[in-house]
């Protein structure tokens, strides 16, 4: 008995499913088909029926969708078809002649009448002879209102906004009278809750009192304040309660950032083992906005400690001095080195979004490189240009980084050696079709005017590791002496190309190829390939790479684990 009931239930459910009614649309294409289909897709399977009442409702919805695009004389025929697995409502549409715009009465009054942006927007206005499109008409109205708000026409309104349709004449009439009124101007900017001198904050304001209002200027001010790292919260608003003669005062509410911020990073590779990084940032030390950034990096091959004291100038966003001191100890491969760096840097942010940095540093290095043991004291002025841009955080959708730098040393000012050191880096990342990313990196350097064996290891070039040739041990690619020991090169060039595919959510698979060398006379090019896993964590990209050096003499496989920016 129970088996019979179960079989009866299954047969009944299958017959109900088979008896479902479907809808099919024919006779349309392009935007007309898409718009009608949007209306039809609102019906669930349970709502669709073969009743005359439902068919009438269908016809009305199809008509509404067609009229929104200017077709008021369509013939709509709904045919009920019987099928083996149920029934189907076939909707066949013959659109007929469209209704076109016969007359446009468009007027812009007020200050906006002489505004170039409004003049440009009029190119998108409905025009005589066009098929009337209700969505485009509404969109144009919204564009006028949006532009008025962005540019400070806060009293703007439509004194007349009418779209008249005469279906019998197949004609439409557009009447739009827009009165912008007077344009508001920026007033004084006041800061509340600030812990930094007001004149320093005022230097971040991208406009002057009396300038015409522009909403993007408020966004620029917000971003400039955020870039200082001085504040935990920023609120930029116009004070609408103190309007006077179309002047809008601007108020900025600020809350200071915590005086201490700590960030950590970890990594691993077969050759070096575990790596640990600790950054301790004091984003503001006084009311002039000075800051202190300390960094500690530890691994079995290298240990470093450095501190940078940043001193913003009066134009906070564009100019600052930085005093930096660092210690580094290296004991890896054929390099044993203890170095001390003291540098004074001057930074400018140029209008082109490039950073220009002029520096002078003193480098003292006590080292053993292969069979050479020596000390070196160098005074090195330098100049560099850099730019970094990205869209999105964690794993950005688009990013690029560029660095061009030159350092010079000469015995005439007390350096142990005379040379010119050039360095360039470039990286580009893009995302397409949501699930695909391509990343490319190029790194190159050269030392001119001096033999490599007269220079300390930190000036020479080595390749290999998780930043360039991933199939080779850290700094294992370089010229060698007669005993096969690494001595470093005068030149270096490496390139990487990587493709990533999103598997699910923030998880990606990657495959890559690396190519490069470090040399003094003739390059011995090295190739590497591999694959990896990427995770877009809340604190940055986590990367695991499995890499093979195709030209490695020993240990062709390398495993790398790292956390941080990909470029």
Coordinates of C-alpha atoms in Angstrom, one line a residue:
X1 CA 0.0 0.0 0.0
X2 CA 2.8 2.5 0.9
X3 CA 4.6 1.7 -2.4
X4 CA 1.4 2.4 -4.3
X5 CA 0.9 5.8 -2.6
X6 CA 4.6 6.8 -3.3
X7 CA 4.2 5.8 -6.9
X8 CA 1.0 7.8 -7.2
X9 CA 2.6 10.9 -5.7
X10 CA 5.6 10.7 -8.1
X11 CA 3.3 10.3 -11.1
X12 CA 1.1 13.2 -10.0
X13 CA 4.1 15.5 -9.5
X14 CA 5.6 14.6 -12.8
X15 CA 2.3 15.2 -14.6
X16 CA 2.0 18.6 -12.9
X17 CA 5.5 19.5 -14.0
X18 CA 4.8 18.4 -17.5
X19 CA 1.6 20.5 -17.6
X20 CA 3.4 23.8 -17.0
X21 CA 2.7 26.6 -19.5
X22 CA 5.6 28.5 -21.0
X23 CA 5.9 31.8 -22.9
X24 CA 7.7 32.4 -26.1
X25 CA 8.2 35.8 -27.9
X26 CA 8.7 36.2 -31.6
X27 CA 8.8 39.1 -34.1
X28 CA 11.2 41.3 -32.2
X29 CA 14.9 41.8 -31.9
X30 CA 17.5 44.1 -30.3
X31 CA 16.4 46.6 -27.7
X32 CA 12.7 46.0 -28.4
X33 CA 13.0 42.3 -27.6
X34 CA 15.2 43.0 -24.5
X35 CA 12.7 45.5 -23.1
X36 CA 9.6 43.2 -23.6
X37 CA 11.5 40.3 -22.2
X38 CA 12.2 42.2 -19.0
X39 CA 8.5 42.5 -18.5
X40 CA 7.9 38.8 -19.3
X41 CA 10.7 37.7 -17.0
X42 CA 8.8 39.1 -14.0
X43 CA 6.3 36.3 -14.2
X44 CA 7.1 33.2 -12.1
X45 CA 6.2 29.7 -13.4
X46 CA 3.2 29.6 -11.0
X47 CA 1.7 32.8 -12.4
X48 CA 1.7 31.7 -16.0
X49 CA -1.6 30.3 -17.1
X50 CA -3.7 29.8 -20.3
X51 CA -6.6 31.8 -19.1
X52 CA -8.0 34.7 -21.2
X53 CA -7.5 37.0 -18.2
X54 CA -3.8 36.2 -18.1
X55 CA -3.4 36.6 -21.9
X56 CA -5.0 40.0 -21.6
X57 CA -2.5 40.9 -18.9
X58 CA 0.3 39.7 -21.2
X59 CA -0.9 41.8 -24.1
X60 CA -1.0 44.9 -21.9
X61 CA 2.5 44.4 -20.6
X62 CA 3.9 43.9 -24.0
X63 CA 2.2 47.0 -25.2
X64 CA 3.6 49.0 -22.3
X65 CA 7.1 47.8 -23.0
X66 CA 6.8 48.7 -26.7
X67 CA 5.3 52.1 -26.1
X68 CA 8.2 53.0 -23.7
X69 CA 10.4 52.8 -26.9
X70 CA 8.1 54.7 -29.1
X71 CA 5.9 52.0 -30.7
X72 CA 2.3 52.8 -30.1
X73 CA 0.8 50.9 -33.1
X74 CA 1.9 47.4 -32.6
X75 CA -0.1 44.3 -33.4
X76 CA 0.1 41.7 -30.7
X77 CA -1.2 38.2 -31.3
X78 CA -1.1 35.5 -28.6
X79 CA -1.6 31.9 -29.7
X80 CA -2.1 29.0 -27.4
X81 CA -0.2 26.0 -28.6
X82 CA -0.4 22.4 -27.2
X83 CA 2.8 20.5 -26.7
X84 CA 3.7 17.1 -25.5
X85 CA 5.0 18.4 -22.2
X86 CA 2.3 21.0 -21.6
X87 CA 1.3 24.2 -23.4
X88 CA 2.9 27.4 -24.7
X89 CA 1.7 30.9 -25.2
X90 CA 3.3 32.2 -28.4
X91 CA 3.4 36.0 -28.5
X92 CA 3.9 37.3 -32.1
X93 CA 4.5 41.1 -32.4
X94 CA 4.4 43.3 -35.5
X95 CA 5.6 46.7 -34.3
X96 CA 4.2 49.0 -37.0
X97 CA 5.4 52.5 -37.6
X98 CA 7.1 54.2 -34.6
X99 CA 6.1 57.6 -33.1
X100 CA 8.7 60.3 -33.7
X101 CA 9.5 63.6 -32.1
X102 CA 7.9 66.4 -34.0
X103 CA 8.9 69.3 -31.9
X104 CA 11.5 70.0 -29.1
X105 CA 11.1 73.1 -26.8
X106 CA 14.2 73.1 -24.7
X107 CA 15.3 76.1 -22.7
X108 CA 18.1 76.6 -20.2
X109 CA 17.9 79.7 -18.0
X110 CA 20.0 81.1 -15.2
X111 CA 23.7 80.9 -14.8
X112 CA 23.8 77.5 -16.5
X113 CA 22.8 79.1 -19.8
X114 CA 26.5 80.2 -20.2
X115 CA 28.0 77.0 -18.7
X116 CA 30.1 75.0 -21.1
X117 CA 29.2 71.7 -19.4
X118 CA 25.5 72.3 -19.9
X119 CA 26.1 73.2 -23.5
X120 CA 27.9 69.9 -24.0
X121 CA 25.1 68.0 -22.3
X122 CA 22.6 69.5 -24.8
X123 CA 24.1 67.2 -27.4
X124 CA 22.3 64.3 -25.6
X125 CA 18.9 66.0 -25.7
X126 CA 16.0 64.5 -27.6
X127 CA 16.0 65.7 -31.2
X128 CA 13.3 66.2 -33.9
X129 CA 12.9 63.1 -36.0
X130 CA 14.1 60.6 -33.4
X131 CA 11.8 57.8 -32.3
X132 CA 10.5 58.8 -28.9
X133 CA 12.2 56.9 -26.1
X134 CA 10.8 57.4 -22.7
X135 CA 13.9 56.1 -20.9
X136 CA 16.2 58.4 -22.8
X137 CA 13.9 61.4 -22.0
X138 CA 13.9 60.6 -18.3
X139 CA 17.7 60.0 -18.4
X140 CA 18.3 63.4 -20.0
X141 CA 16.2 65.1 -17.3
X142 CA 18.2 63.2 -14.6
X143 CA 21.4 64.3 -16.2
X144 CA 20.4 68.0 -16.1
X145 CA 19.6 67.6 -12.4
X146 CA 22.8 65.7 -11.6
X147 CA 25.0 68.2 -13.4
X148 CA 23.3 71.1 -11.6
X149 CA 24.0 69.5 -8.2
X150 CA 27.6 68.7 -9.0
X151 CA 28.3 72.2 -10.1
X152 CA 26.5 74.1 -7.3
X153 CA 23.1 75.1 -8.9
X154 CA 21.3 74.1 -5.8
X155 CA 18.1 76.1 -6.6
X156 CA 17.7 74.5 -10.0
X157 CA 14.3 73.2 -11.1
X158 CA 12.1 72.4 -14.1
X159 CA 9.6 75.2 -14.6
X160 CA 8.1 73.0 -17.4
X161 CA 8.8 69.3 -18.0
X162 CA 6.3 67.6 -20.3
X163 CA 6.4 64.8 -22.8
X164 CA 3.2 64.8 -25.0
X165 CA 2.4 61.9 -27.3
X166 CA -0.3 62.0 -30.0
X167 CA -0.5 58.3 -31.1
X168 CA -3.0 59.0 -33.8
X169 CA -0.5 61.5 -35.5
X170 CA 2.5 59.3 -34.6
X171 CA 4.0 62.5 -33.2
X172 CA 5.6 63.4 -29.8
X173 CA 6.3 66.8 -28.3
X174 CA 9.1 67.5 -25.8
X175 CA 8.9 70.5 -23.6
X176 CA 11.7 71.1 -21.1
X177 CA 12.3 74.5 -19.4
X178 CA 15.2 74.3 -16.9
X179 CA 16.0 77.2 -14.6
X180 CA 19.3 76.7 -12.9
X181 CA 19.3 79.9 -10.9
X182 CA 22.6 81.3 -9.6
X183 CA 25.6 79.1 -9.0
X184 CA 26.9 78.8 -5.5
X185 CA 30.5 79.5 -4.6
X186 CA 32.8 78.1 -2.0
X187 CA 33.1 79.9 1.3
X188 CA 35.7 79.5 4.0
X189 CA 36.8 76.0 5.1
X190 CA 36.7 75.4 8.8
X191 CA 38.1 72.3 10.6
X192 CA 36.8 70.8 13.8
X193 CA 38.5 68.2 16.0
X194 CA 41.8 68.8 14.4
X195 CA 45.1 68.0 16.1
X196 CA 47.3 69.4 13.3
X197 CA 48.0 73.0 12.7
X198 CA 45.2 74.7 10.7
X199 CA 47.6 76.2 8.2
X200 CA 48.9 72.7 7.4
X201 CA 45.3 71.5 6.8
X202 CA 44.4 74.6 4.7
X203 CA 47.3 73.7 2.4
X204 CA 45.3 70.6 1.4
X205 CA 42.2 72.5 0.3
X206 CA 42.1 72.3 -3.6
X207 CA 40.0 75.5 -4.0
X208 CA 39.8 79.1 -2.7
X209 CA 37.0 81.0 -1.1
X210 CA 35.0 82.5 -3.9
X211 CA 35.7 79.7 -6.4
X212 CA 32.6 78.3 -8.1
X213 CA 31.3 75.2 -6.3
X214 CA 32.3 71.8 -7.7
X215 CA 31.5 68.6 -5.9
X216 CA 34.7 66.9 -7.1
X217 CA 36.7 69.5 -5.2
X218 CA 35.2 68.2 -1.9
X219 CA 36.1 64.7 -2.9
X220 CA 39.7 65.8 -3.6
X221 CA 39.8 67.5 -0.2
X222 CA 38.6 64.3 1.5
X223 CA 41.2 62.2 -0.4
X224 CA 44.0 64.6 0.4
X225 CA 43.2 64.5 4.1
X226 CA 43.0 60.7 4.0
X227 CA 46.4 60.4 2.3
X228 CA 48.1 62.1 5.2
X229 CA 47.3 59.1 7.5
X230 CA 46.7 61.6 10.3
X231 CA 42.9 60.9 10.8
X232 CA 40.7 57.9 11.6
X233 CA 37.6 59.6 10.3
X234 CA 36.9 62.5 7.9
X235 CA 33.6 64.2 7.1
X236 CA 33.5 67.0 4.6
X237 CA 30.2 68.8 4.2
X238 CA 28.7 72.1 3.1
X239 CA 27.1 74.2 5.8
X240 CA 23.6 74.8 4.3
X241 CA 22.5 76.6 7.5
X242 CA 24.8 79.6 7.0
X243 CA 24.2 80.4 3.3
X244 CA 24.7 84.1 2.5
X245 CA 24.6 85.6 -1.0
X246 CA 25.1 82.1 -2.6
X247 CA 28.2 81.4 -0.6
X248 CA 28.5 77.9 0.8
X249 CA 30.9 77.5 3.8
X250 CA 32.6 74.1 4.1
X251 CA 33.0 72.3 7.4
X252 CA 35.4 69.4 8.0
X253 CA 35.0 67.2 11.0
X254 CA 38.1 65.2 11.9
X255 CA 39.1 62.5 14.4
X256 CA 42.8 61.8 15.0
X257 CA 44.2 58.4 14.1
X258 CA 45.7 56.3 16.9
X259 CA 49.3 57.4 17.6
X260 CA 50.6 53.8 17.0
X261 CA 49.9 51.4 14.2
X262 CA 51.5 48.0 13.8
X263 CA 51.5 45.9 10.6
X264 CA 53.0 42.4 10.2
X265 CA 54.0 40.3 7.2
X266 CA 55.2 36.8 6.8
X267 CA 56.8 34.8 3.9
X268 CA 58.6 31.6 3.1
X269 CA 60.9 30.2 0.5
X270 CA 62.9 27.0 0.2
X271 CA 66.3 28.7 0.1
X272 CA 65.9 31.4 2.8
X273 CA 63.2 29.8 4.9
X274 CA 60.7 31.9 6.9
X275 CA 60.6 35.7 6.7
X276 CA 59.0 38.0 9.1
X277 CA 58.3 41.7 8.8
X278 CA 57.1 44.2 11.4
X279 CA 56.2 47.8 10.6
X280 CA 55.6 50.3 13.5
X281 CA 54.1 53.5 12.3
X282 CA 53.5 56.6 14.5
X283 CA 51.3 58.6 12.0
X284 CA 51.6 61.9 13.9
X285 CA 54.1 63.1 16.5
X286 CA 53.2 66.7 16.8
X287 CA 50.9 69.4 15.5
X288 CA 53.1 69.9 12.4
X289 CA 52.2 66.4 11.2
X290 CA 55.7 64.8 11.6
X291 CA 55.6 61.0 11.6
X292 CA 57.9 58.1 12.3
X293 CA 57.9 54.8 10.4
X294 CA 60.0 51.9 11.7
X295 CA 60.5 48.6 9.9
X296 CA 62.0 45.3 11.0
X297 CA 62.7 42.4 8.7
X298 CA 64.1 39.0 9.8
X299 CA 65.1 35.9 7.9
X300 CA 68.0 33.4 8.2
X301 CA 69.8 35.1 5.3
X302 CA 69.2 38.8 6.1
X303 CA 68.1 41.0 9.0
X304 CA 67.4 44.7 8.7
X305 CA 66.1 47.6 10.8
X306 CA 65.3 51.0 9.5
X307 CA 63.5 54.2 10.7
X308 CA 62.2 57.1 8.7
X309 CA 61.3 60.5 10.1
X310 CA 58.9 62.4 7.8
X311 CA 58.6 66.2 8.0
X312 CA 55.8 67.6 5.8
X313 CA 56.3 71.2 4.6
X314 CA 53.7 73.9 4.3
X315 CA 52.1 72.3 1.2
X316 CA 51.5 69.0 3.0
X317 CA 50.2 67.0 0.0
X318 CA 53.1 67.8 -2.3
X319 CA 56.3 68.3 -0.4
X320 CA 58.1 66.8 2.6
X321 CA 61.6 66.0 3.9
X322 CA 62.5 62.6 5.2
X323 CA 65.5 61.5 7.4
X324 CA 66.2 57.8 7.2
X325 CA 68.6 55.5 9.0
X326 CA 69.0 51.7 8.5
X327 CA 71.1 48.8 9.5
X328 CA 71.3 45.5 7.5
X329 CA 73.2 42.3 8.1
X330 CA 73.4 39.7 5.3
X331 CA 74.9 36.2 5.6
X332 CA 73.9 34.1 2.6
X333 CA 75.4 32.3 -0.4
X334 CA 78.8 33.9 -0.8
X335 CA 77.9 37.3 0.7
X336 CA 78.6 38.4 4.3
X337 CA 77.9 42.1 4.8
X338 CA 77.1 44.6 7.5
X339 CA 75.9 47.9 6.2
X340 CA 74.8 51.2 7.6
X341 CA 72.7 53.7 5.6
X342 CA 72.0 57.3 6.6
X343 CA 69.9 59.3 4.0
X344 CA 68.3 62.7 3.7
X345 CA 65.5 62.9 1.1
X346 CA 63.4 65.7 -0.4
X347 CA 60.1 64.6 -1.9
X348 CA 57.8 66.5 -4.4
X349 CA 54.5 65.3 -5.7
X350 CA 54.3 66.7 -9.3
X351 CA 51.1 67.7 -11.1
X352 CA 51.6 64.6 -13.3
X353 CA 51.1 62.4 -10.2
X354 CA 54.8 61.4 -10.3
X355 CA 56.9 61.6 -7.1
X356 CA 60.3 63.3 -7.6
X357 CA 62.8 62.4 -4.9
X358 CA 66.2 64.0 -4.4
X359 CA 68.5 62.4 -1.9
X360 CA 71.9 62.1 -0.5
X361 CA 73.0 59.1 1.5
X362 CA 76.0 57.8 3.3
X363 CA 76.7 54.1 3.0
X364 CA 79.2 52.3 5.1
X365 CA 79.6 48.6 4.4
X366 CA 81.9 46.0 5.9
X367 CA 81.8 42.9 3.7
X368 CA 83.1 39.7 2.4
X369 CA 82.0 38.8 -1.2
X370 CA 83.4 35.4 -2.3
X371 CA 87.2 35.6 -1.8
X372 CA 87.2 39.4 -1.4
X373 CA 87.1 41.1 2.0
X374 CA 86.9 44.9 2.3
X375 CA 85.1 47.9 3.7
X376 CA 83.6 50.8 1.8
X377 CA 82.4 54.3 2.6
X378 CA 80.3 56.1 0.0
X379 CA 78.5 59.4 -0.2
X380 CA 75.8 59.0 -2.9
X381 CA 73.5 61.8 -4.2
X382 CA 70.5 60.5 -6.1
X383 CA 67.4 61.5 -8.0
X384 CA 64.4 59.3 -8.8
X385 CA 60.9 59.5 -10.3
X386 CA 58.2 57.1 -9.2
X387 CA 54.4 56.6 -9.7
X388 CA 52.0 54.1 -8.3
X389 CA 48.3 53.8 -9.2
X390 CA 45.7 51.2 -8.5
X391 CA 42.0 50.5 -8.6
X392 CA 40.6 48.4 -5.7
X393 CA 42.4 47.0 -2.7
X394 CA 43.5 43.6 -1.6
X395 CA 43.8 42.2 -5.1
X396 CA 43.3 45.4 -7.3
X397 CA 41.5 45.1 -10.6
X398 CA 44.0 47.5 -12.2
X399 CA 47.4 48.8 -11.1
X400 CA 50.7 50.1 -12.5
X401 CA 54.0 51.1 -10.9
X402 CA 57.0 52.8 -12.4
X403 CA 60.4 53.8 -10.9
X404 CA 63.4 55.5 -12.6
X405 CA 66.4 56.3 -10.5
X406 CA 70.0 57.4 -10.7
X407 CA 72.7 57.5 -8.0
X408 CA 76.2 59.0 -8.4
X409 CA 79.3 58.5 -6.3
X410 CA 82.7 60.3 -6.8
X411 CA 86.0 60.4 -5.0
X412 CA 86.1 64.2 -5.3
X413 CA 83.6 64.5 -2.4
X414 CA 85.0 61.8 -0.2
X415 CA 83.5 58.5 -1.6
X416 CA 85.7 55.5 -1.8
X417 CA 84.8 54.9 -5.5
X418 CA 83.4 56.8 -8.5
X419 CA 80.4 55.3 -10.3
X420 CA 76.9 55.9 -11.7
X421 CA 74.1 53.5 -10.7
X422 CA 70.9 53.3 -12.8
X423 CA 67.8 51.5 -11.7
X424 CA 64.4 51.0 -13.4
X425 CA 61.3 49.1 -12.5
X426 CA 57.9 48.7 -14.2
X427 CA 54.8 46.7 -13.4
X428 CA 51.3 46.5 -14.9
X429 CA 48.3 44.5 -13.8
X430 CA 44.8 44.4 -15.4
X431 CA 41.6 42.4 -15.0
X432 CA 39.3 41.5 -17.8
X433 CA 36.0 39.6 -18.0
X434 CA 35.9 39.7 -14.1
X435 CA 37.7 36.3 -13.7
X436 CA 41.0 36.9 -15.6
X437 CA 44.0 38.9 -14.5
X438 CA 47.3 39.5 -16.3
X439 CA 50.4 40.8 -14.5
X440 CA 53.7 41.8 -15.9
X441 CA 56.9 43.0 -14.2
X442 CA 60.3 44.3 -15.5
X443 CA 63.3 45.2 -13.4
X444 CA 66.7 46.4 -14.7
X445 CA 69.8 48.1 -13.4
X446 CA 73.4 49.0 -14.4
X447 CA 76.6 50.3 -12.8
X448 CA 78.8 52.5 -15.0
X449 CA 82.4 53.7 -14.7
X450 CA 83.6 51.2 -12.2
X451 CA 84.6 47.5 -12.0
X452 CA 82.3 45.4 -9.9
X453 CA 85.0 44.1 -7.6
X454 CA 85.6 47.6 -6.3
X455 CA 82.1 48.0 -5.1
X456 CA 80.3 46.7 -2.0
X457 CA 77.6 43.9 -2.4
X458 CA 74.7 46.3 -1.9
X459 CA 75.7 48.2 -5.1
X460 CA 76.2 45.1 -7.2
X461 CA 73.4 43.2 -8.8
X462 CA 72.1 39.7 -8.1
X463 CA 68.9 38.0 -9.4
X464 CA 66.8 35.1 -8.1
X465 CA 64.1 34.8 -5.5
X466 CA 60.4 35.4 -5.2
X467 CA 60.6 38.9 -6.7
X468 CA 62.0 38.0 -10.1
X469 CA 63.4 34.6 -11.1
X470 CA 61.2 32.4 -8.9
X471 CA 62.8 29.1 -10.0
X472 CA 66.2 30.1 -8.6
X473 CA 67.4 30.5 -5.1
X474 CA 67.5 34.0 -3.6
X475 CA 70.3 36.1 -5.2
X476 CA 71.9 33.0 -6.8
X477 CA 72.1 34.3 -10.3
X478 CA 75.2 36.4 -10.9
X479 CA 78.7 36.1 -12.4
X480 CA 81.1 33.8 -10.6
X481 CA 84.8 33.8 -9.9
X482 CA 87.2 31.0 -10.9
X483 CA 86.2 29.0 -7.8
X484 CA 82.5 29.2 -8.7
X485 CA 81.6 31.7 -6.0
X486 CA 79.0 34.4 -6.6
X487 CA 80.6 37.9 -7.1
X488 CA 77.6 40.0 -8.3
X489 CA 77.2 41.8 -11.6
X490 CA 77.3 45.3 -13.2
X491 CA 74.0 44.7 -15.0
X492 CA 70.7 43.1 -14.2
X493 CA 67.5 42.6 -16.2
X494 CA 64.5 40.4 -15.3
X495 CA 61.0 40.1 -16.7
X496 CA 57.9 38.2 -15.5
X497 CA 54.6 37.4 -17.1
X498 CA 51.7 35.9 -15.1
X499 CA 48.2 34.9 -15.8
X500 CA 45.6 34.4 -13.1
X501 CA 42.1 32.8 -13.2
X502 CA 39.5 33.2 -10.5
X503 CA 38.4 29.8 -9.3
X504 CA 35.9 31.0 -6.7
X505 CA 35.4 34.2 -4.7
X506 CA 38.8 35.6 -3.8
X507 CA 40.7 32.4 -4.8
X508 CA 42.8 32.4 -7.9
X509 CA 45.1 30.0 -9.8
X510 CA 48.2 31.4 -11.4
X511 CA 50.7 30.4 -14.0
X512 CA 53.9 32.3 -14.8
X513 CA 57.1 32.5 -16.7
X514 CA 60.3 34.4 -15.7
X515 CA 63.3 35.4 -17.7
X516 CA 66.5 37.3 -16.8
X517 CA 70.1 37.5 -15.7
X518 CA 72.7 39.4 -13.7
X519 CA 76.0 39.8 -15.5
X520 CA 79.1 41.9 -16.0
X521 CA 80.3 41.0 -19.5
X522 CA 77.9 38.6 -21.3
X523 CA 74.5 37.7 -19.9
X524 CA 73.7 34.1 -19.1
X525 CA 69.9 34.2 -19.5
X526 CA 67.9 32.1 -17.1
X527 CA 64.4 30.8 -17.6
X528 CA 61.8 29.8 -15.1
X529 CA 58.2 28.6 -15.1
X530 CA 55.6 27.7 -12.4
X531 CA 52.1 27.9 -11.0
X532 CA 50.7 29.2 -7.9
X533 CA 47.6 30.0 -5.7
X534 CA 46.4 33.5 -4.9
X535 CA 44.0 34.6 -2.1
X536 CA 42.7 38.1 -1.9
X537 CA 42.7 38.4 1.9
X538 CA 41.4 41.5 3.7
X539 CA 45.0 42.6 4.4
X540 CA 46.5 42.0 1.0
X541 CA 47.3 39.3 -1.6
X542 CA 48.5 36.0 -0.2
X543 CA 50.7 34.1 -2.7
X544 CA 52.0 30.6 -2.9
X545 CA 54.3 29.8 -5.8
X546 CA 55.7 26.5 -7.1
X547 CA 58.6 27.4 -9.5
X548 CA 61.1 25.5 -11.6
X549 CA 64.3 26.9 -12.9
X550 CA 64.7 25.5 -16.4
X551 CA 68.4 26.4 -16.5
X552 CA 69.3 25.8 -12.8
X553 CA 72.4 23.8 -12.2
X554 CA 71.1 22.5 -8.9
X555 CA 67.8 22.6 -6.9
X556 CA 65.6 23.4 -9.9
X557 CA 62.5 23.5 -7.7
X558 CA 61.6 26.5 -5.4
X559 CA 58.6 27.0 -3.1
X560 CA 57.6 30.6 -2.2
X561 CA 55.0 32.0 0.2
X562 CA 54.5 35.7 0.6
X563 CA 52.0 38.3 1.7
X564 CA 51.8 41.9 0.2
X565 CA 51.5 43.9 -3.0
X566 CA 51.9 42.0 -6.3
X567 CA 53.7 44.8 -8.0

